[in-house]
Amino acid sequence: MSAKNPEYDFKWCPGCGDFGVRRSIEFALKEWSVTKSVPIENTVVVAGIGCSGNLVHLLEGPQPFGIHGIHGRTLPIAFGVKMARPELNVIVVAGDGDFLSIGAEHIGPAAQRNLNITCVIMDNGVYGLTKGQSSPTTVFGTVTSSTPFGKVEGKVNPLELFLGHGASFVAGGFSGKPRELAKLIVQAMDHPGFSIVNVQSPCTTYNDTYDAIKGDPKKGIAPLLYDVPPTHDTANWEAAYKLARSPGVPVGILYQNPTSEPLERRMETMKKKARLQTTQQLVDALNV
Amino acid sequence: MPKQDFVVRFAAEGGAGVVSASEILAQSASQYGYHVQTFATFPSQILGGPTWTQARVSTSRVLSSGDEVDILVAFNKEAYQTHRSEVRPGGVVLYDSASFTPDKDKQAIGLPFDELAKKSGNLRAGNMVVLGALTRLVNWELDFLEQFNAKRFSRGRPGDEAIVAGNKLALRLGREAAASAEMQVGQLPPPVPVSYAQILLNGNTAIALGAMHAGIDVYVGYPISPATPILVFMERNLMGPGKFAYQASSEIESINTILGAGFTGKKAMTATAGPGFSLMSEGLGLAWMSEIPLVVVDVQRGGPATGLPTKTEQSDLLAALNPAHGDVSMPVIAPGTVEECFYAAVKALNWAERYQGPVIILSEMMLSERSENIPKPDLSKVLVENRKVYTGNNGYRRYEEHGVSPMPLPGGPGSYIANGSEHDPFGDTTHLPDRHIHMTERRFAKLKLLEDGAWESKNTQHSIAVMPWGGEKGSGMEAYAQLEAAGVPVAWYYTMFLNPLPPKLLEELRSKELVLVPELNYMGQFASVLRSHGVRAEAITQYTGLPFKVRDLVRRVTERVQAGNKGRVKV
């Protein structure tokens, strides 16, 4: 919307990883729309607060519906959207601060419900919009404006955390490869259950990790990034957990529960036990 | 003059069945044609701790739980000692003689509750023994309790017959045992049949049913006293195509989840109490800002913090009016009776749809837990409203108008962004001063649509008025009837629509020299709200965790009216 909109005054910094994530979501939504023959208005993008959340305003082309809500509350909002209208395609876009710090309490319940939505987490290891404070994925010892003598907390491993909570689809991605990332997001949207794509999306201003992720032969830096090996069994949770805990940044699907049953279907099954009464019947039952 | 009503109090250790005792009495008496109201207060635990419930049975509509106790049923010594002083002269104490014996109490009758239950063949019929004894004390026939027993416990289960027979015997044994004491507390005239259909329910159920009638689609809540029964009701009954109820993982989740549901076009509600309401603050601000219809029920209990979880108080009003940071004025409906709980819920959902934003129902512990017989609502006559939905083309400027505009729904045309940041017509974030002015004024202008609230008044010629709010309406009405009969020159005003206040009502209130507001909080919250509207209002406060006694209200209003203009409130 922003390109046509002179009032909107937010901009990402040049080189921000979120540009790539935006492109990949545009690709994914277009493909989704064509292959499923559903209008783009059937998608709702629920955005967190932070640089990443502004993605919802910056999408080009046909516009999905959007909610730009409260810091940390993307999952509860998305829960309401999806369960109220299960036919909608719901995408959460949030950063590591929003999703893993203030919003972390909602990951467990969403995973255990197997809420049928797709989360795209833009992980840059820093709070960007508030100008460079440490986040859950900031490395131990890092000096930031809020950790002037080095961060004293360990770094959260998001993939491990998502798997530990029981997410039924967990993938790693990189903003520098938008085509591959788009493919992963489409697979996540196709997955009937709670899916998360954790994307390395570097912050060029406060935590530029491009060299570390991509590597730089000239500087003698080996890349952290690697593709999930084709031999990896994505249905094997233990293997996925092992991969998540090993060094480096895996790109691809780590885990996908092949028998995933989404919440809306579980609820349909449970409710078969119930006896539906009209409001009039409920009132009549109280007759004096 | 024959007695017109009886107040029976059951006091025991938690878990002894006093809640069901007063409920059975209320149900059977209301089926017989009497008017009833129960009242309960318990400690915040499941078993143990002193508990008491009360039922008031009357030949006319019951307005309050009653100041004095006619019959105290004391299951143990502590209950006896705590409540004995509230039994009126001429009242009777029915105590469990297997548990204790009071010293030289001429008003007391001892019965071995459990021993008589054992004799009846149903060990759990202690309540029936007590109720049987009660019928003797107020000179009722046993038949209506017997009818109730046969109806209530014939559930088509094996063993029903034995229970019904055991209960029947227990009623008789209790009655016979009480007869030997030859005591009575007076005789209630036969019930006066009413010409309309009635139902018996409590405030929580009334709110739930009102929401059901108004077309609620989504309910999400987190357990908290005294609002939990609404969640339980919804989990059982809110289902069918496009509808669901869910227990959330926190109140933060509840509010944001119903907001997501409201965005998609659904009617959504949650219910909570003070602590949960505090957690919903930010979500309510988002609903106001992004113009999403939803309803939050705050069943008030004593506050702040965890406060008094199982006692009643009216201390969340200011929080309900301004729950979030920033320029926010939340629509608030505070029902005053169980009947009003039903209509408040319908109206709240209607208001939310009409102005596209959040609406608060401010209930109270005292309303939520009490059962009352009310005229049965004729659902075909209770109007239900639905939001205006956008049906045009894409590129819609959702936030252009100076007031409410049709709402686009996902899957349909007019995609936009519901934004918690200040936004332009598409919902994109903006910081332009003109836009913030326009949007702030738009949000407040929408409140004009909600100025249709009903209100009541009486004897408006007087320059001093009394105006209770919320659950203190009942004791206020009962007190007012006495004030009126005594010739105290004071007018009566009442509305459950606290924000926005009906403009004509406000106009009248502003013309008064003094408006007395009885309310259950320390700060005099509603009086201060009225003063901010330019009304010379003064609070009559109480903060005990219990409702007003009618006699206290009569005395305090009379004293204040007699003091007249001395100490007149300046606005």
mmCIF file of N, CA, C and O in Angstrom, chain B residues 449-493:
data_model
loop_
_atom_site.group_PDB
_atom_site.id
_atom_site.type_symbol
_atom_site.label_atom_id
_atom_site.label_comp_id
_atom_site.label_asym_id
_atom_site.label_seq_id
_atom_site.Cartn_x
_atom_site.Cartn_y
_atom_site.Cartn_z
ATOM 1 N N LEU B 449 -23.626 7.671 18.765
ATOM 2 C CA LEU B 449 -24.582 6.644 18.327
ATOM 3 C C LEU B 449 -25.140 5.841 19.497
ATOM 4 O O LEU B 449 -26.088 5.081 19.337
ATOM 5 N N LEU B 450 -24.522 6.009 20.664
ATOM 6 C CA LEU B 450 -24.891 5.163 21.804
ATOM 7 C C LEU B 450 -25.658 5.943 22.872
ATOM 8 O O LEU B 450 -25.684 5.558 24.040
ATOM 9 N N GLU B 451 -26.271 7.015 22.477
ATOM 10 C CA GLU B 451 -26.967 7.843 23.473
ATOM 11 C C GLU B 451 -28.442 7.475 23.610
ATOM 12 O O GLU B 451 -29.264 8.280 24.008
ATOM 13 N N ASP B 452 -28.761 6.221 23.268
ATOM 14 C CA ASP B 452 -30.163 5.798 23.301
ATOM 15 C C ASP B 452 -30.501 5.013 24.573
ATOM 16 O O ASP B 452 -31.517 4.327 24.635
ATOM 17 N N GLY B 453 -29.639 5.102 25.580
ATOM 18 C CA GLY B 453 -29.868 4.324 26.804
ATOM 19 C C GLY B 453 -31.131 4.759 27.544
ATOM 20 O O GLY B 453 -31.447 5.944 27.627
ATOM 21 N N ALA B 454 -31.864 3.774 28.086
ATOM 22 C CA ALA B 454 -33.074 4.076 28.858
ATOM 23 C C ALA B 454 -32.695 4.460 30.289
ATOM 24 O O ALA B 454 -31.607 4.124 30.763
ATOM 25 N N TRP B 455 -33.584 5.182 30.970
ATOM 26 C CA TRP B 455 -33.345 5.532 32.361
ATOM 27 C C TRP B 455 -34.677 5.705 33.053
ATOM 28 O O TRP B 455 -35.718 5.811 32.407
ATOM 29 N N GLU B 456 -34.650 5.710 34.365
ATOM 30 C CA GLU B 456 -35.904 5.847 35.105
ATOM 31 C C GLU B 456 -35.790 6.951 36.155
ATOM 32 O O GLU B 456 -34.684 7.279 36.603
ATOM 33 N N SER B 457 -36.936 7.498 36.533
ATOM 34 C CA SER B 457 -36.926 8.555 37.539
ATOM 35 C C SER B 457 -38.260 8.553 38.267
ATOM 36 O O SER B 457 -39.253 8.004 37.783
ATOM 37 N N LYS B 458 -38.282 9.197 39.426
ATOM 38 C CA LYS B 458 -39.493 9.249 40.242
ATOM 39 C C LYS B 458 -39.412 10.500 41.105
ATOM 40 O O LYS B 458 -38.334 10.866 41.565
ATOM 41 N N ASN B 459 -40.549 11.144 41.321
ATOM 42 C CA ASN B 459 -40.613 12.329 42.193
ATOM 43 C C ASN B 459 -39.543 13.360 41.831
ATOM 44 O O ASN B 459 -38.801 13.851 42.693
ATOM 45 N N THR B 460 -39.506 13.700 40.564
ATOM 46 C CA THR B 460 -38.422 14.557 40.085
ATOM 47 C C THR B 460 -38.592 16.023 40.508
ATOM 48 O O THR B 460 -37.724 16.846 40.221
ATOM 49 N N GLN B 461 -39.716 16.325 41.194
ATOM 50 C CA GLN B 461 -39.907 17.698 41.653
ATOM 51 C C GLN B 461 -38.926 18.071 42.776
ATOM 52 O O GLN B 461 -38.674 19.246 43.024
ATOM 53 N N HIS B 462 -38.361 17.046 43.449
ATOM 54 C CA HIS B 462 -37.452 17.341 44.562
ATOM 55 C C HIS B 462 -36.075 17.769 44.053
ATOM 56 O O HIS B 462 -35.615 17.294 43.017
ATOM 57 N N SER B 463 -35.435 18.647 44.820
ATOM 58 C CA SER B 463 -34.143 19.161 44.362
ATOM 59 C C SER B 463 -32.977 18.278 44.791
ATOM 60 O O SER B 463 -31.867 18.436 44.320
ATOM 61 N N ILE B 464 -33.250 17.355 45.694
ATOM 62 C CA ILE B 464 -32.215 16.388 46.055
ATOM 63 C C ILE B 464 -32.639 15.028 45.498
ATOM 64 O O ILE B 464 -33.816 14.660 45.570
ATOM 65 N N ALA B 465 -31.677 14.330 44.935
ATOM 66 C CA ALA B 465 -32.004 13.038 44.317
ATOM 67 C C ALA B 465 -31.082 11.955 44.845
ATOM 68 O O ALA B 465 -29.970 12.234 45.305
ATOM 69 N N VAL B 466 -31.564 10.726 44.767
ATOM 70 C CA VAL B 466 -30.706 9.587 45.069
ATOM 71 C C VAL B 466 -30.579 8.780 43.790
ATOM 72 O O VAL B 466 -31.546 8.596 43.048
ATOM 73 N N MET B 467 -29.353 8.355 43.493
ATOM 74 C CA MET B 467 -29.108 7.650 42.233
ATOM 75 C C MET B 467 -28.057 6.562 42.421
ATOM 76 O O MET B 467 -26.871 6.792 42.241
ATOM 77 N N PRO B 468 -28.506 5.350 42.781
ATOM 78 C CA PRO B 468 -27.544 4.254 42.876
ATOM 79 C C PRO B 468 -27.176 3.779 41.479
ATOM 80 O O PRO B 468 -27.799 4.204 40.497
ATOM 81 N N TRP B 469 -26.184 2.930 41.394
ATOM 82 C CA TRP B 469 -25.869 2.338 40.085
ATOM 83 C C TRP B 469 -25.534 0.866 40.278
ATOM 84 O O TRP B 469 -25.236 0.427 41.389
ATOM 85 N N GLY B 470 -25.604 0.130 39.187
ATOM 86 C CA GLY B 470 -25.228 -1.282 39.202
ATOM 87 C C GLY B 470 -26.037 -2.082 40.203
ATOM 88 O O GLY B 470 -27.207 -1.785 40.477
ATOM 89 N N GLY B 471 -25.406 -3.060 40.785
ATOM 90 C CA GLY B 471 -26.074 -4.034 41.641
ATOM 91 C C GLY B 471 -26.679 -3.452 42.909
ATOM 92 O O GLY B 471 -27.444 -4.140 43.589
ATOM 93 N N GLU B 472 -26.353 -2.208 43.235
ATOM 94 C CA GLU B 472 -26.979 -1.596 44.405
ATOM 95 C C GLU B 472 -28.324 -0.963 44.052
ATOM 96 O O GLU B 472 -28.947 -0.308 44.891
ATOM 97 N N LYS B 473 -28.778 -1.181 42.813
ATOM 98 C CA LYS B 473 -30.103 -0.699 42.456
ATOM 99 C C LYS B 473 -31.164 -1.303 43.383
ATOM 100 O O LYS B 473 -32.062 -0.599 43.863
ATOM 101 N N GLY B 474 -31.061 -2.602 43.662
ATOM 102 C CA GLY B 474 -32.097 -3.294 44.430
ATOM 103 C C GLY B 474 -32.244 -2.749 45.835
ATOM 104 O O GLY B 474 -33.348 -2.336 46.252
ATOM 105 N N SER B 475 -31.135 -2.703 46.571
ATOM 106 C CA SER B 475 -31.235 -2.169 47.931
ATOM 107 C C SER B 475 -31.602 -0.690 47.880
ATOM 108 O O SER B 475 -32.306 -0.175 48.758
ATOM 109 N N GLY B 476 -31.150 0.001 46.819
ATOM 110 C CA GLY B 476 -31.525 1.400 46.627
ATOM 111 C C GLY B 476 -33.034 1.559 46.452
ATOM 112 O O GLY B 476 -33.659 2.433 47.059
ATOM 113 N N MET B 477 -33.631 0.691 45.649
ATOM 114 C CA MET B 477 -35.083 0.763 45.417
ATOM 115 C C MET B 477 -35.868 0.478 46.693
ATOM 116 O O MET B 477 -36.872 1.130 46.988
ATOM 117 N N GLU B 478 -35.365 -0.532 47.414
ATOM 118 C CA GLU B 478 -36.067 -0.906 48.642
ATOM 119 C C GLU B 478 -35.977 0.237 49.658
ATOM 120 O O GLU B 478 -36.959 0.587 50.322
ATOM 121 N N ALA B 479 -34.789 0.840 49.734
ATOM 122 C CA ALA B 479 -34.610 1.978 50.638
ATOM 123 C C ALA B 479 -35.470 3.148 50.177
ATOM 124 O O ALA B 479 -36.104 3.847 50.987
ATOM 125 N N TYR B 480 -35.509 3.353 48.861
ATOM 126 C CA TYR B 480 -36.264 4.488 48.345
ATOM 127 C C TYR B 480 -37.755 4.360 48.667
ATOM 128 O O TYR B 480 -38.417 5.350 49.004
ATOM 129 N N ALA B 481 -38.283 3.145 48.577
ATOM 130 C CA ALA B 481 -39.698 2.926 48.906
ATOM 131 C C ALA B 481 -39.968 3.350 50.355
ATOM 132 O O ALA B 481 -40.998 3.970 50.656
ATOM 133 N N GLN B 482 -39.028 3.056 51.229
ATOM 134 C CA GLN B 482 -39.200 3.441 52.641
ATOM 135 C C GLN B 482 -39.069 4.955 52.829
ATOM 136 O O GLN B 482 -39.799 5.565 53.601
ATOM 137 N N LEU B 483 -38.118 5.542 52.099
ATOM 138 C CA LEU B 483 -37.930 7.001 52.181
ATOM 139 C C LEU B 483 -39.180 7.728 51.695
ATOM 140 O O LEU B 483 -39.641 8.698 52.284
ATOM 141 N N GLU B 484 -39.721 7.203 50.594
ATOM 142 C CA GLU B 484 -40.914 7.788 50.001
ATOM 143 C C GLU B 484 -42.083 7.700 50.983
ATOM 144 O O GLU B 484 -42.800 8.687 51.219
ATOM 145 N N ALA B 485 -42.241 6.504 51.582
ATOM 146 C CA ALA B 485 -43.334 6.291 52.538
ATOM 147 C C ALA B 485 -43.179 7.204 53.758
ATOM 148 O O ALA B 485 -44.166 7.653 54.346
ATOM 149 N N ALA B 486 -41.940 7.501 54.121
ATOM 150 C CA ALA B 486 -41.687 8.342 55.291
ATOM 151 C C ALA B 486 -41.746 9.830 54.943
ATOM 152 O O ALA B 486 -41.528 10.681 55.815
ATOM 153 N N GLY B 487 -41.978 10.136 53.678
ATOM 154 C CA GLY B 487 -42.112 11.523 53.256
ATOM 155 C C GLY B 487 -40.797 12.273 53.139
ATOM 156 O O GLY B 487 -40.772 13.509 53.162
ATOM 157 N N VAL B 488 -39.702 11.565 52.998
ATOM 158 C CA VAL B 488 -38.416 12.247 52.803
ATOM 159 C C VAL B 488 -38.401 12.832 51.382
ATOM 160 O O VAL B 488 -38.600 12.093 50.421
ATOM 161 N N PRO B 489 -38.184 14.136 51.256
ATOM 162 C CA PRO B 489 -38.287 14.762 49.925
ATOM 163 C C PRO B 489 -37.037 14.495 49.074
ATOM 164 O O PRO B 489 -36.092 15.281 49.072
ATOM 165 N N VAL B 490 -37.063 13.403 48.381
ATOM 166 C CA VAL B 490 -35.898 13.053 47.564
ATOM 167 C C VAL B 490 -36.365 12.358 46.285
ATOM 168 O O VAL B 490 -37.303 11.560 46.299
ATOM 169 N N ALA B 491 -35.747 12.739 45.162
ATOM 170 C CA ALA B 491 -36.104 12.157 43.861
ATOM 171 C C ALA B 491 -35.294 10.887 43.622
ATOM 172 O O ALA B 491 -34.282 10.647 44.282
ATOM 173 N N TRP B 492 -35.735 10.086 42.657
ATOM 174 C CA TRP B 492 -35.059 8.819 42.315
ATOM 175 C C TRP B 492 -34.618 8.845 40.863
ATOM 176 O O TRP B 492 -35.395 9.214 39.976
ATOM 177 N N TYR B 493 -33.382 8.489 40.632
ATOM 178 C CA TYR B 493 -32.888 8.325 39.257
ATOM 179 C C TYR B 493 -32.097 7.040 39.159
ATOM 180 O O TYR B 493 -31.420 6.631 40.109
#
